[in-house]
Short mmCIF file of C-alpha atoms in Angstrom, two decimals:
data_model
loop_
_atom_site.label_atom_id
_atom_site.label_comp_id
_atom_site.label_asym_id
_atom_site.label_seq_id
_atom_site.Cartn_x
_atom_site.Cartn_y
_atom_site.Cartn_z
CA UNK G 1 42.19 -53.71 68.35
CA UNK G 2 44.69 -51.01 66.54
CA UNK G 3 47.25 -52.75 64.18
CA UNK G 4 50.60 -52.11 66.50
CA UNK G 5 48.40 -54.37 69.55
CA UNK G 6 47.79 -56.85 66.89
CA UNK G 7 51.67 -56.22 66.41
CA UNK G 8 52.58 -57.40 70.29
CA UNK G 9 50.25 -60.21 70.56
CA UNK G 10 52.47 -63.19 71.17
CA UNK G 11 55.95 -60.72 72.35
CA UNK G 12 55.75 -61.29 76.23
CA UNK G 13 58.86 -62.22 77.50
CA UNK G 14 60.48 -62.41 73.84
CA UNK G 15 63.29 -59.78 75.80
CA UNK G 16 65.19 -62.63 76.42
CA UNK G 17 65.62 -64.25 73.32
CA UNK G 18 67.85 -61.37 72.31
CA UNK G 19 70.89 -62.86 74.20
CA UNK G 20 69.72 -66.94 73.62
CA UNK G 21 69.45 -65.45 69.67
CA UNK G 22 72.98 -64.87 69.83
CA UNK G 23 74.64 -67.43 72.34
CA UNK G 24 76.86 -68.44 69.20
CA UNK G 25 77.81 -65.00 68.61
CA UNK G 26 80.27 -62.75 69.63
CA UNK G 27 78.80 -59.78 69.50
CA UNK G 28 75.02 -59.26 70.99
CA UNK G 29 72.50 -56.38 69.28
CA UNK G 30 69.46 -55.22 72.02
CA UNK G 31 67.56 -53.23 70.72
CA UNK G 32 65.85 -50.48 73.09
CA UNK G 33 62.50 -51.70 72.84
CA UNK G 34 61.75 -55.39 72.63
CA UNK G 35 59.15 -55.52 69.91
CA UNK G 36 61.29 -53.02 67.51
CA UNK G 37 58.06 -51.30 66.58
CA UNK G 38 58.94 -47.49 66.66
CA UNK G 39 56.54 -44.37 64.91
CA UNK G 40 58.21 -41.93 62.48
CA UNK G 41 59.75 -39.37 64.65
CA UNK G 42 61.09 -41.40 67.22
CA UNK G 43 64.63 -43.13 67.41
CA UNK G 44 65.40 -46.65 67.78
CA UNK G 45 68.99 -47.23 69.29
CA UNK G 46 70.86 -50.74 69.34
CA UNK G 47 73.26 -51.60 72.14
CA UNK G 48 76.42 -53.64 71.13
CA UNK G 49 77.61 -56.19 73.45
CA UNK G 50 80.70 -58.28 73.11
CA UNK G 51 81.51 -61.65 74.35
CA UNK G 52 85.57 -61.22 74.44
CA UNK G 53 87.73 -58.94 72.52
CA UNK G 54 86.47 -57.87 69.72
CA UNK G 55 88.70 -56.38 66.37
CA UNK G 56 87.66 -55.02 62.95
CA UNK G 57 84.17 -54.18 64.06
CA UNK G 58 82.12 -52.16 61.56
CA UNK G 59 78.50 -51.60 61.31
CA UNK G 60 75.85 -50.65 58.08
CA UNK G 61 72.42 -49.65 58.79
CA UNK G 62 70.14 -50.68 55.48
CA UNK G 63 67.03 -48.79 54.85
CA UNK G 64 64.42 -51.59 53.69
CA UNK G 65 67.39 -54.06 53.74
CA UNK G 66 68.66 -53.16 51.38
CA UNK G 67 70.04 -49.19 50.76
CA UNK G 68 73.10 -48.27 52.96
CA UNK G 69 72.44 -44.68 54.85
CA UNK G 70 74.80 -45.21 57.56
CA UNK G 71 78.13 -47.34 58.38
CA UNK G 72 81.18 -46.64 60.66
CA UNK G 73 83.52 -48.64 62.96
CA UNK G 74 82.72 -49.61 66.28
CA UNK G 75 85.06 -48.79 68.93
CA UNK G 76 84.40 -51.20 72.51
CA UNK G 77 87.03 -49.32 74.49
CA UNK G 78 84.76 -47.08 75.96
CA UNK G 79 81.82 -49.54 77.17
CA UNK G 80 79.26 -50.81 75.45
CA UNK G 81 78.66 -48.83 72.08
CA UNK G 82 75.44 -48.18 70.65
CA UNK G 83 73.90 -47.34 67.29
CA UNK G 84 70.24 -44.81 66.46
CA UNK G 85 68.76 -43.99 64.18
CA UNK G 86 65.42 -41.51 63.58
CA UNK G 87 62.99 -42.83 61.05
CA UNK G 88 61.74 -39.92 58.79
CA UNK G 89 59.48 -42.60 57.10
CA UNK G 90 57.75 -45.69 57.34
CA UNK G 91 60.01 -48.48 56.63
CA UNK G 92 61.94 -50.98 58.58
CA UNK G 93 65.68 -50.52 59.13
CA UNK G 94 68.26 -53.43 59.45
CA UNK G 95 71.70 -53.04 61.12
CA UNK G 96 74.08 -55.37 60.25
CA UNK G 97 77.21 -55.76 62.55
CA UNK G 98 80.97 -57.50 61.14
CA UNK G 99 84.08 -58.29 62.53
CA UNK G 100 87.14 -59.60 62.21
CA UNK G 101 89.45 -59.21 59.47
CA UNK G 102 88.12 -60.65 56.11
CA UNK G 103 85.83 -62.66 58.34
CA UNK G 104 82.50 -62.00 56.57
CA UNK G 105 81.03 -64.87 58.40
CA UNK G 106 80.90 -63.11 61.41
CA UNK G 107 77.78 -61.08 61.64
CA UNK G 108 75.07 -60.22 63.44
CA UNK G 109 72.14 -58.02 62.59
CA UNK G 110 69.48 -55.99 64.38
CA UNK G 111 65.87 -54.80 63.43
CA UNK G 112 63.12 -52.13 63.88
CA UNK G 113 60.29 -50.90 62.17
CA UNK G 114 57.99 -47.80 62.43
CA UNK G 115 54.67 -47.26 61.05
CA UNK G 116 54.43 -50.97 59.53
CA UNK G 117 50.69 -50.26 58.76
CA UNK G 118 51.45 -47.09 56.31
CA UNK G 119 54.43 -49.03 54.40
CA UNK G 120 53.69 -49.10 50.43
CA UNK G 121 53.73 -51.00 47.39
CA UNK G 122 57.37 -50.84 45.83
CA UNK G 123 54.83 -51.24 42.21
CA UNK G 124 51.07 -51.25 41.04
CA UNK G 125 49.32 -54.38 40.28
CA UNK G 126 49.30 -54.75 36.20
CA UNK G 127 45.92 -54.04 34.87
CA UNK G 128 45.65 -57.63 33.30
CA UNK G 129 46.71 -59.14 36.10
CA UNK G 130 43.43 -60.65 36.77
CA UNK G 131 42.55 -61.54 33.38
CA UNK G 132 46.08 -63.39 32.98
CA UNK G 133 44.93 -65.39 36.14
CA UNK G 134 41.45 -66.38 35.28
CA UNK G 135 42.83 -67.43 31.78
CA UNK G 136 45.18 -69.86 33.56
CA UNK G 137 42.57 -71.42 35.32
CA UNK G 138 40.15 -71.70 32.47
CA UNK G 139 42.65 -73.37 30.43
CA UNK G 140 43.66 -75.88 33.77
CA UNK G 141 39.87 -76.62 33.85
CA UNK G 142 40.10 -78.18 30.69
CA UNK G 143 42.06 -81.06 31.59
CA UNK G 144 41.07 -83.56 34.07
CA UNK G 145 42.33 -83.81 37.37
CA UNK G 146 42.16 -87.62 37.14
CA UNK G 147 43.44 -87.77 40.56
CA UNK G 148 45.04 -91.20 41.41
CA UNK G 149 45.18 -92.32 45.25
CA UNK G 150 47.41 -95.38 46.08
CA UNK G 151 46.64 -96.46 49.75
CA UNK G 152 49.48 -96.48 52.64
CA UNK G 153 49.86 -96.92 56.55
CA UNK G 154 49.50 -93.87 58.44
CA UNK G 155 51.75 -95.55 61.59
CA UNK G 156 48.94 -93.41 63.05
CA UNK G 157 45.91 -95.27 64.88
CA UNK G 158 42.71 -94.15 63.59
CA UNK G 159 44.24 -92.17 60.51
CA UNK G 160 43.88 -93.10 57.42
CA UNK G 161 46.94 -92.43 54.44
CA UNK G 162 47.22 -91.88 50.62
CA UNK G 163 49.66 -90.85 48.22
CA UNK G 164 47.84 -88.85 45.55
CA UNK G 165 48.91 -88.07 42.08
CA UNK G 166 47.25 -85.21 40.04
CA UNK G 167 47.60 -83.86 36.34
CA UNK G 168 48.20 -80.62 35.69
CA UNK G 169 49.07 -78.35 33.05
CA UNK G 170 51.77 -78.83 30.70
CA UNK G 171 51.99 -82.76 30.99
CA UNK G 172 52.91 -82.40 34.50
CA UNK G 173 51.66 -84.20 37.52
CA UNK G 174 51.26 -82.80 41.67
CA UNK G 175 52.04 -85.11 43.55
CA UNK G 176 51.52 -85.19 47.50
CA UNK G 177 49.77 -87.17 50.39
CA UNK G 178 46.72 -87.17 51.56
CA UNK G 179 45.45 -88.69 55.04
CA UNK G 180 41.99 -88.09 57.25
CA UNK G 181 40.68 -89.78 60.12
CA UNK G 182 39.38 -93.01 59.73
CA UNK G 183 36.18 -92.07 61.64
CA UNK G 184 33.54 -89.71 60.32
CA UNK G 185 32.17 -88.70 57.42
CA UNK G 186 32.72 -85.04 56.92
CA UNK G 187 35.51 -83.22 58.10
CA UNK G 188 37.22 -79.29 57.50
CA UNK G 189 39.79 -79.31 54.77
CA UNK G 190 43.47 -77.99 55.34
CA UNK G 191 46.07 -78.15 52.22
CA UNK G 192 49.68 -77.78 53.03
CA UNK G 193 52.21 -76.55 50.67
CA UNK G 194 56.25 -76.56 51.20
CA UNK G 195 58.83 -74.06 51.51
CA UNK G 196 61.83 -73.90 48.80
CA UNK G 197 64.05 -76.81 48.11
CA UNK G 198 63.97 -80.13 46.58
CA UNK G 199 63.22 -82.59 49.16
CA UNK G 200 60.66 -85.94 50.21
CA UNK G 201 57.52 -85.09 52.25
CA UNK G 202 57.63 -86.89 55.73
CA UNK G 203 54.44 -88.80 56.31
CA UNK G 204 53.93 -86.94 59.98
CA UNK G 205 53.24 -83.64 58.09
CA UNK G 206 50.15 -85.08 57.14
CA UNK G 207 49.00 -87.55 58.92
CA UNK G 208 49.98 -85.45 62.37
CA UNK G 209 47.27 -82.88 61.34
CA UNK G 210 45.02 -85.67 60.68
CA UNK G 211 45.17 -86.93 63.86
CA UNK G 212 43.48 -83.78 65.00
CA UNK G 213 40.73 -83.85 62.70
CA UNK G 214 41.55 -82.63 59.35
CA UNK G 215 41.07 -83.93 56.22
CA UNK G 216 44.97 -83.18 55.23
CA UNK G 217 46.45 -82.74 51.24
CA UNK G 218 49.80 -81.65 51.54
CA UNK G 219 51.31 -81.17 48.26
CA UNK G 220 55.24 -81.16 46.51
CA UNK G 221 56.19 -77.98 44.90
CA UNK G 222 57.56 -79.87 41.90
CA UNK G 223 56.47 -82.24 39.92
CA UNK G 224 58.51 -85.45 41.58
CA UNK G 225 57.95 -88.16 43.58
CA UNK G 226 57.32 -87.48 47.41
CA UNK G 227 59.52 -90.21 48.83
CA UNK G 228 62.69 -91.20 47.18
CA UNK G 229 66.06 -91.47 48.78
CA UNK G 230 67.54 -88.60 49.68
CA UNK G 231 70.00 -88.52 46.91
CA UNK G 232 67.26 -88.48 44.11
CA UNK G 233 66.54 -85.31 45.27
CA UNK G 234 70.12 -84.07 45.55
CA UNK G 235 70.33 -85.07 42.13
CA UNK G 236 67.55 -83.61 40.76
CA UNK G 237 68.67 -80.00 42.74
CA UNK G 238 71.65 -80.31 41.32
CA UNK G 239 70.47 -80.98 37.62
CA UNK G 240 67.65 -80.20 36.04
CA UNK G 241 65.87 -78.03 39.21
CA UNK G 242 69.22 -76.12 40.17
CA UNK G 243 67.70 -72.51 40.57
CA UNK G 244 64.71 -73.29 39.85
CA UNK G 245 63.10 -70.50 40.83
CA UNK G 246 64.95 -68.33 37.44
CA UNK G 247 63.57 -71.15 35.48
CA UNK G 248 61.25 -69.39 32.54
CA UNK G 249 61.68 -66.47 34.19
CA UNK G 250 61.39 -64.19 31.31
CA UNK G 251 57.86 -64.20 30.76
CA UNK G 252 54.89 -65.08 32.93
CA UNK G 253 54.15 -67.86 30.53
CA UNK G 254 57.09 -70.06 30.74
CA UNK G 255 57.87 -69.21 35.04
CA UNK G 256 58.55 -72.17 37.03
CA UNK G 257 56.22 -71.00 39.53
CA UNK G 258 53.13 -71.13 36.84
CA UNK G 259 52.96 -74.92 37.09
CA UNK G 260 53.48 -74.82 41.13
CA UNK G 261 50.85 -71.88 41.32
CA UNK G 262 48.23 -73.95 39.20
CA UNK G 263 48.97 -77.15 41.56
CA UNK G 264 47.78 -75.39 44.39
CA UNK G 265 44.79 -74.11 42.48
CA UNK G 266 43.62 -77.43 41.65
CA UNK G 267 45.02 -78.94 44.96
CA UNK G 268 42.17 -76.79 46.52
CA UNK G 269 39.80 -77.23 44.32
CA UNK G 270 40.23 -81.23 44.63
CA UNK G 271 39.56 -80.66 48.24
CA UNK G 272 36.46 -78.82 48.08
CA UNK G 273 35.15 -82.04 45.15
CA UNK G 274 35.84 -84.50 47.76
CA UNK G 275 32.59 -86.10 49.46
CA UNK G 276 34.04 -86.25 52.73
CA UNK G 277 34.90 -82.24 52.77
CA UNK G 278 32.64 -80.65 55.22
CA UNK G 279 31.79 -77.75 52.88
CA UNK G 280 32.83 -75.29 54.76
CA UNK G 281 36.03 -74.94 56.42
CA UNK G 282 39.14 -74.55 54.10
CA UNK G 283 41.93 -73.80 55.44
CA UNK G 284 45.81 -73.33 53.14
CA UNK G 285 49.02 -72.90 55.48
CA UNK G 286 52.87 -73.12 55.09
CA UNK G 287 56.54 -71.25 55.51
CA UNK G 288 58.23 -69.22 53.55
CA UNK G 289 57.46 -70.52 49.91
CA UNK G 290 54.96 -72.44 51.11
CA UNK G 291 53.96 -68.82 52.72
CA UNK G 292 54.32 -67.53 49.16
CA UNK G 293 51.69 -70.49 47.76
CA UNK G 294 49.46 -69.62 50.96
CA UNK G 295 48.42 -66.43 50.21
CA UNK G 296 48.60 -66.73 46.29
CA UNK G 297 46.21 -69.59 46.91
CA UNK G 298 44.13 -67.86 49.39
CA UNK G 299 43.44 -64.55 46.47
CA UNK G 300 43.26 -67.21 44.00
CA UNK G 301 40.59 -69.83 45.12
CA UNK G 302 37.38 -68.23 46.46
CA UNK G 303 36.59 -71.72 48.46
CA UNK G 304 39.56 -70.75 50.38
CA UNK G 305 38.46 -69.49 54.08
CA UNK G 306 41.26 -68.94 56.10
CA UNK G 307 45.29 -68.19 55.41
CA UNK G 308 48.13 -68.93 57.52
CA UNK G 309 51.44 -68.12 55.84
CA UNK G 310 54.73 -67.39 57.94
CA UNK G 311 58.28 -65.49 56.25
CA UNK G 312 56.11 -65.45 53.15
CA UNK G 313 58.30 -65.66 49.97
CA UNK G 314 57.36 -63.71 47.14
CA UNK G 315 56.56 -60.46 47.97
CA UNK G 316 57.63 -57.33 46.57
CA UNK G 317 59.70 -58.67 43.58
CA UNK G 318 60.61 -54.82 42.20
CA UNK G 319 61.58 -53.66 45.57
CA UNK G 320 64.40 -52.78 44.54
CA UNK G 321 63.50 -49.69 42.49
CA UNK G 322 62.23 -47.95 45.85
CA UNK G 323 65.39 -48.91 47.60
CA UNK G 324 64.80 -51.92 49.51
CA UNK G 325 65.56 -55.98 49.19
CA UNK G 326 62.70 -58.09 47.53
CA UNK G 327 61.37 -61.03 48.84
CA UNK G 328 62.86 -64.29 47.15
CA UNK G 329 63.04 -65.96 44.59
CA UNK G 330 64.23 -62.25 44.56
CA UNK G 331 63.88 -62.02 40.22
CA UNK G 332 65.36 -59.01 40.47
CA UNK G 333 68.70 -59.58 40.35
CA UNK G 334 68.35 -62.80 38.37
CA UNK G 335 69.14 -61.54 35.43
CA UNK G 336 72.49 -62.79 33.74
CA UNK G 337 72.22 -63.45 30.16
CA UNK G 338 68.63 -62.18 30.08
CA UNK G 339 66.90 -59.69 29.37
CA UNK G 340 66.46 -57.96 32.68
CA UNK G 341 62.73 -55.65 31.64
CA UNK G 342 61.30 -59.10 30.49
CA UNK G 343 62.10 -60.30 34.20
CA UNK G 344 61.04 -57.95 35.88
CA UNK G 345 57.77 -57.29 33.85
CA UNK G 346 57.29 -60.91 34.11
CA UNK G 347 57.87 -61.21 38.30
CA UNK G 348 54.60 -58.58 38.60
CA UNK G 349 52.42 -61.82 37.80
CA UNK G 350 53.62 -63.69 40.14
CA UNK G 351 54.48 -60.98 43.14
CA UNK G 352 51.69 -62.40 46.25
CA UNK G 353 51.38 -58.86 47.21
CA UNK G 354 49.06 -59.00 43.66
CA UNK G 355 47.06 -61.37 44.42
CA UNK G 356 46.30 -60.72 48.43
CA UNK G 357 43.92 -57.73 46.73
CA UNK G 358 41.82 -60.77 46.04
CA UNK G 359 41.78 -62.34 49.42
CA UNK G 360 38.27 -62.43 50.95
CA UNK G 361 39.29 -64.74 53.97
CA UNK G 362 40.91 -63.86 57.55
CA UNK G 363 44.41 -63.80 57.29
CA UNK G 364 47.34 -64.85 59.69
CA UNK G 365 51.40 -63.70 59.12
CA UNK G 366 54.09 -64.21 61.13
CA UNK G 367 57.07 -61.54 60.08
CA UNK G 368 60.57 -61.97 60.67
CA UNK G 369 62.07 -58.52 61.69
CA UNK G 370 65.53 -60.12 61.01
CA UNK G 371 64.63 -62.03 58.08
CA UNK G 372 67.08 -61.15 55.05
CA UNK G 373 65.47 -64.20 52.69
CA UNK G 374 62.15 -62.73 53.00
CA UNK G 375 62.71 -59.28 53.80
CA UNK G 376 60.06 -57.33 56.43
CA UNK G 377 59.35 -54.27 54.71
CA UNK G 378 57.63 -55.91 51.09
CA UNK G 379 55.47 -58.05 53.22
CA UNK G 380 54.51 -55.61 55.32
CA UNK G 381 53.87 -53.70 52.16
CA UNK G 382 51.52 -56.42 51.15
CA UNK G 383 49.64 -57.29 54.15
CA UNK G 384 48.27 -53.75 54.19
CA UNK G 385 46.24 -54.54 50.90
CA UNK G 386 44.33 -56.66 53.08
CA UNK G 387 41.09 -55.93 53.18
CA UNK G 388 39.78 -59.10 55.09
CA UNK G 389 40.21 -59.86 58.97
CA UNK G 390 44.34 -60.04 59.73
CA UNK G 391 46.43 -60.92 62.36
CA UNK G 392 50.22 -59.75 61.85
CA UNK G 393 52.69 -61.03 64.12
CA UNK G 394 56.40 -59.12 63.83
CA UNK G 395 58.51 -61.45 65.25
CA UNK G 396 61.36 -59.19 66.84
CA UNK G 397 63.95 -61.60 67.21
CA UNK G 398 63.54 -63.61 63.97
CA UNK G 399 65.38 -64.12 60.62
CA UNK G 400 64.34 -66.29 57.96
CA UNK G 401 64.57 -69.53 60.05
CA UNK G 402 63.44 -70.26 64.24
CA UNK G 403 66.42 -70.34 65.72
CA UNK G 404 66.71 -70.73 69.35
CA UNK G 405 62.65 -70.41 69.20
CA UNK G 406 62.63 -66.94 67.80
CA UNK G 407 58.84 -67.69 65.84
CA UNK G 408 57.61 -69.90 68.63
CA UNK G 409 54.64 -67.30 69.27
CA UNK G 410 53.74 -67.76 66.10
CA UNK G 411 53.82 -71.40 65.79
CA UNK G 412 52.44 -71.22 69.39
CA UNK G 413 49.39 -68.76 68.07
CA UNK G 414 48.78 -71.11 64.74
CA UNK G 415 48.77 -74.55 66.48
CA UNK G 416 47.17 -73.69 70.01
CA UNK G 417 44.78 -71.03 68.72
CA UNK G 418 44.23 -70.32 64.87
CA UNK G 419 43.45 -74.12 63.93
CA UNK G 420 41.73 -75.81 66.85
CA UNK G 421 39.06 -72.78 66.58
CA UNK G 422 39.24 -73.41 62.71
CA UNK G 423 39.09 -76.97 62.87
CA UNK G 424 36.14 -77.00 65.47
CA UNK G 425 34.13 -74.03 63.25
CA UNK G 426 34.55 -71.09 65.58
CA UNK G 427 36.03 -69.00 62.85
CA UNK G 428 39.09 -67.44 62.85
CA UNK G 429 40.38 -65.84 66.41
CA UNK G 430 41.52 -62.64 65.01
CA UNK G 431 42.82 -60.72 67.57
#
């Protein structure tokens, strides 16, 4: 199946999610073809609807998200206006629609993309970036694991619930949950990891997917308990993990995300060493940064046998020097009062788009076209390494978050599809 079919799988009847994307907005962007896939050459072309009367309207169409090529004011006297634009390249386009005066809150955006299987890196992967890897994990395989389970209730009949507690490197610990059925001996393996933020893990995100059959490790990106009141965690975003994501940022031996990347090294690995592990089926899933640990995990653990990532963070960190907006933690522009070449030099080791090279399992991405967090065009950019079986799924009407069910197919695709055939050994339904 060509790459722009594996594009629409999942888009019937996403036309209407247009207008129920923007039932809270005053203006409405449709584009002119629902899956906002176009080919260099042709033109994509936005209609503008609005709600009541509308003042101040302006409009900026950003090349990669990023670069403004285009911006005027929008007139509705005449009808219903509209915007084009011809792609002379591959890239994705993002049109970003204001009103109201000195009301920056009131936005809306549009999307399209054309050739999203020809998009490029923004950068080459460093030469040592392998090397740099396989060091890490030689010098994490030199301390114990000494993984430490401390039993709970499930609330789930027939599952079976643990906290777990793992050291890593730098005196630090991962700490998660872990819960399987309580029937059977050997069962497939999935490991969960979170998206950004400083929060508990709720018990259901575990024990839910053990209920169907997996033996479940989801994991905190930090090193902090995983179910404290909810102000221990305000309290630690606010202190010592506010931006945590700039932490060390200056060189790829003191990043945050060198701990966190480790953790979900040895989270797999821990799987695969468990006697109840099936031996053959593991699978690694989450959103956004857990999107970002997904596929870092997936080129960075060869036991790893299928990805499922969606918005994945961390792609394309110099995107900026080709013109368009990097994926967060976005390094780029975290700069102030450092130096800005030892951040950027340093955000190469930990770009995904690096690591997918090393992927050798199948592969499934869900894409917002909207998404401004986790830009389109870098991950797109990344994806195409991919040398492995992949399913890419452009969600037209989707930022960064769902909203009014905007990455249902996905979700739909990973829950009713991807994992029941994974779970049950069928291997992955690329399609």
């Amino acid at each position: 199946m060509s790459f722009f079919k594996q594009l629409r799988i999942g888009l019937t009847g996403l036309v209407f999610l247009y207008a129920a994307a923007a039932l809270a907005q005053k203006i409405v962007i449709t584009p002119d073809r629902a899956d906002g896939v176009y080919k260099v050459g042709e033109t994509v072309t936005w209609n503008l609807a609005c709600s009541e009367d509308c003042d101040s309207v302006r409009y900026v169409l950003k090349k990669g998200g990023l670069t403004d090529i285009q911006h005027d004011d929008v007139s509705f006297d005449k009808g219903t206006p509209q915007v084009s634009y011809t792609f002379d390249a591959p890239g994705t386009m993002l049109l970003e629609v204001s009103w109201g005066k000195g009301g920056w809150g009131n936005r809306s955006v549009g999307g399209a993309v054309a050739n999203p299987d020809q998009i490029a890196l923004s950068a080459e992967k460093p030469k040592d970036f392998d090397s740099f890897w396989k060091k890490k994990v030689k010098e994490l395989k030199k301390m114990p694991a000494n993984p430490a389970l401390e039993e709970g209730e499930s609330g789930i009949e027939n599952v079976d619930y643990w906290k777990i507690s793992m050291d890593n490197i730098s005196g630090s610990q991962i700490q998660g949950q872990l819960a399987k059925p309580s029937s059977g001996e050997k069962f497939p393996a999935l490991l969960i990891v979170q998206w950004a933020g400083v929060y508990p893990l709720d018990k259901g995100w575990a024990v839910n997917r053990a209920k169907e059959g997996w033996l479940t490790l989801n994991i905190e990106a930090h090193d902090l308990p995983i179910d404290e009141p909810k102000e221990f965690y305000k309290e630690q975003s606010d202190g010592p993990l506010k931006n945590y994501p700039a932490i060390g940022n200056e060189s790829r031996e003191t990043s945050y995300f060198l701990r966190m990347y480790l953790s979900c090294y040895r989270a797999a690995q821990y799987l695969t060493e468990r006697p109840d592990w099936n031996g053959e089926t593991l699978v690694v899933m989450g959103d956004s940064q857990g999107g970002q640990q997904t596929l870092m995990t997936a080129g960075f653990h060869p036991a790893v046998t299928a990805a499922i990532a969606l918005v994945p963070a961390g792609f394309d960190m110099l995107g900026p020097e080709v013109g368009r907006k990097g994926g967060w933690p976005q390094w780029y522009g975290s700069t102030e009062g450092k130096d800005a070449a030892k951040v950027h030099e340093a955000s190469r080791y930990y770009d995904v788009a690096n690591f997918v090279t090393n992927i050798k399992c199948p592969v499934l991405v869900g894409i917002g076209l909207l998404d401004e967090t986790c830009p389109p065009e870098g991950i797109l950019a990344g994806v195409n390494q991919l040398t492995t079986p992949k399913q890419v799924m452009i969600l037209p009407t989707s930022g960064h978050q769902d909203r009014n069910g905007s990455q249902e197919p996905f979700k739909s695709e990973r829950d009713k599809v991807w994992l029941p055939a994974l779970r049950d050994g069928k291997g992955a339904p690329v399609h």
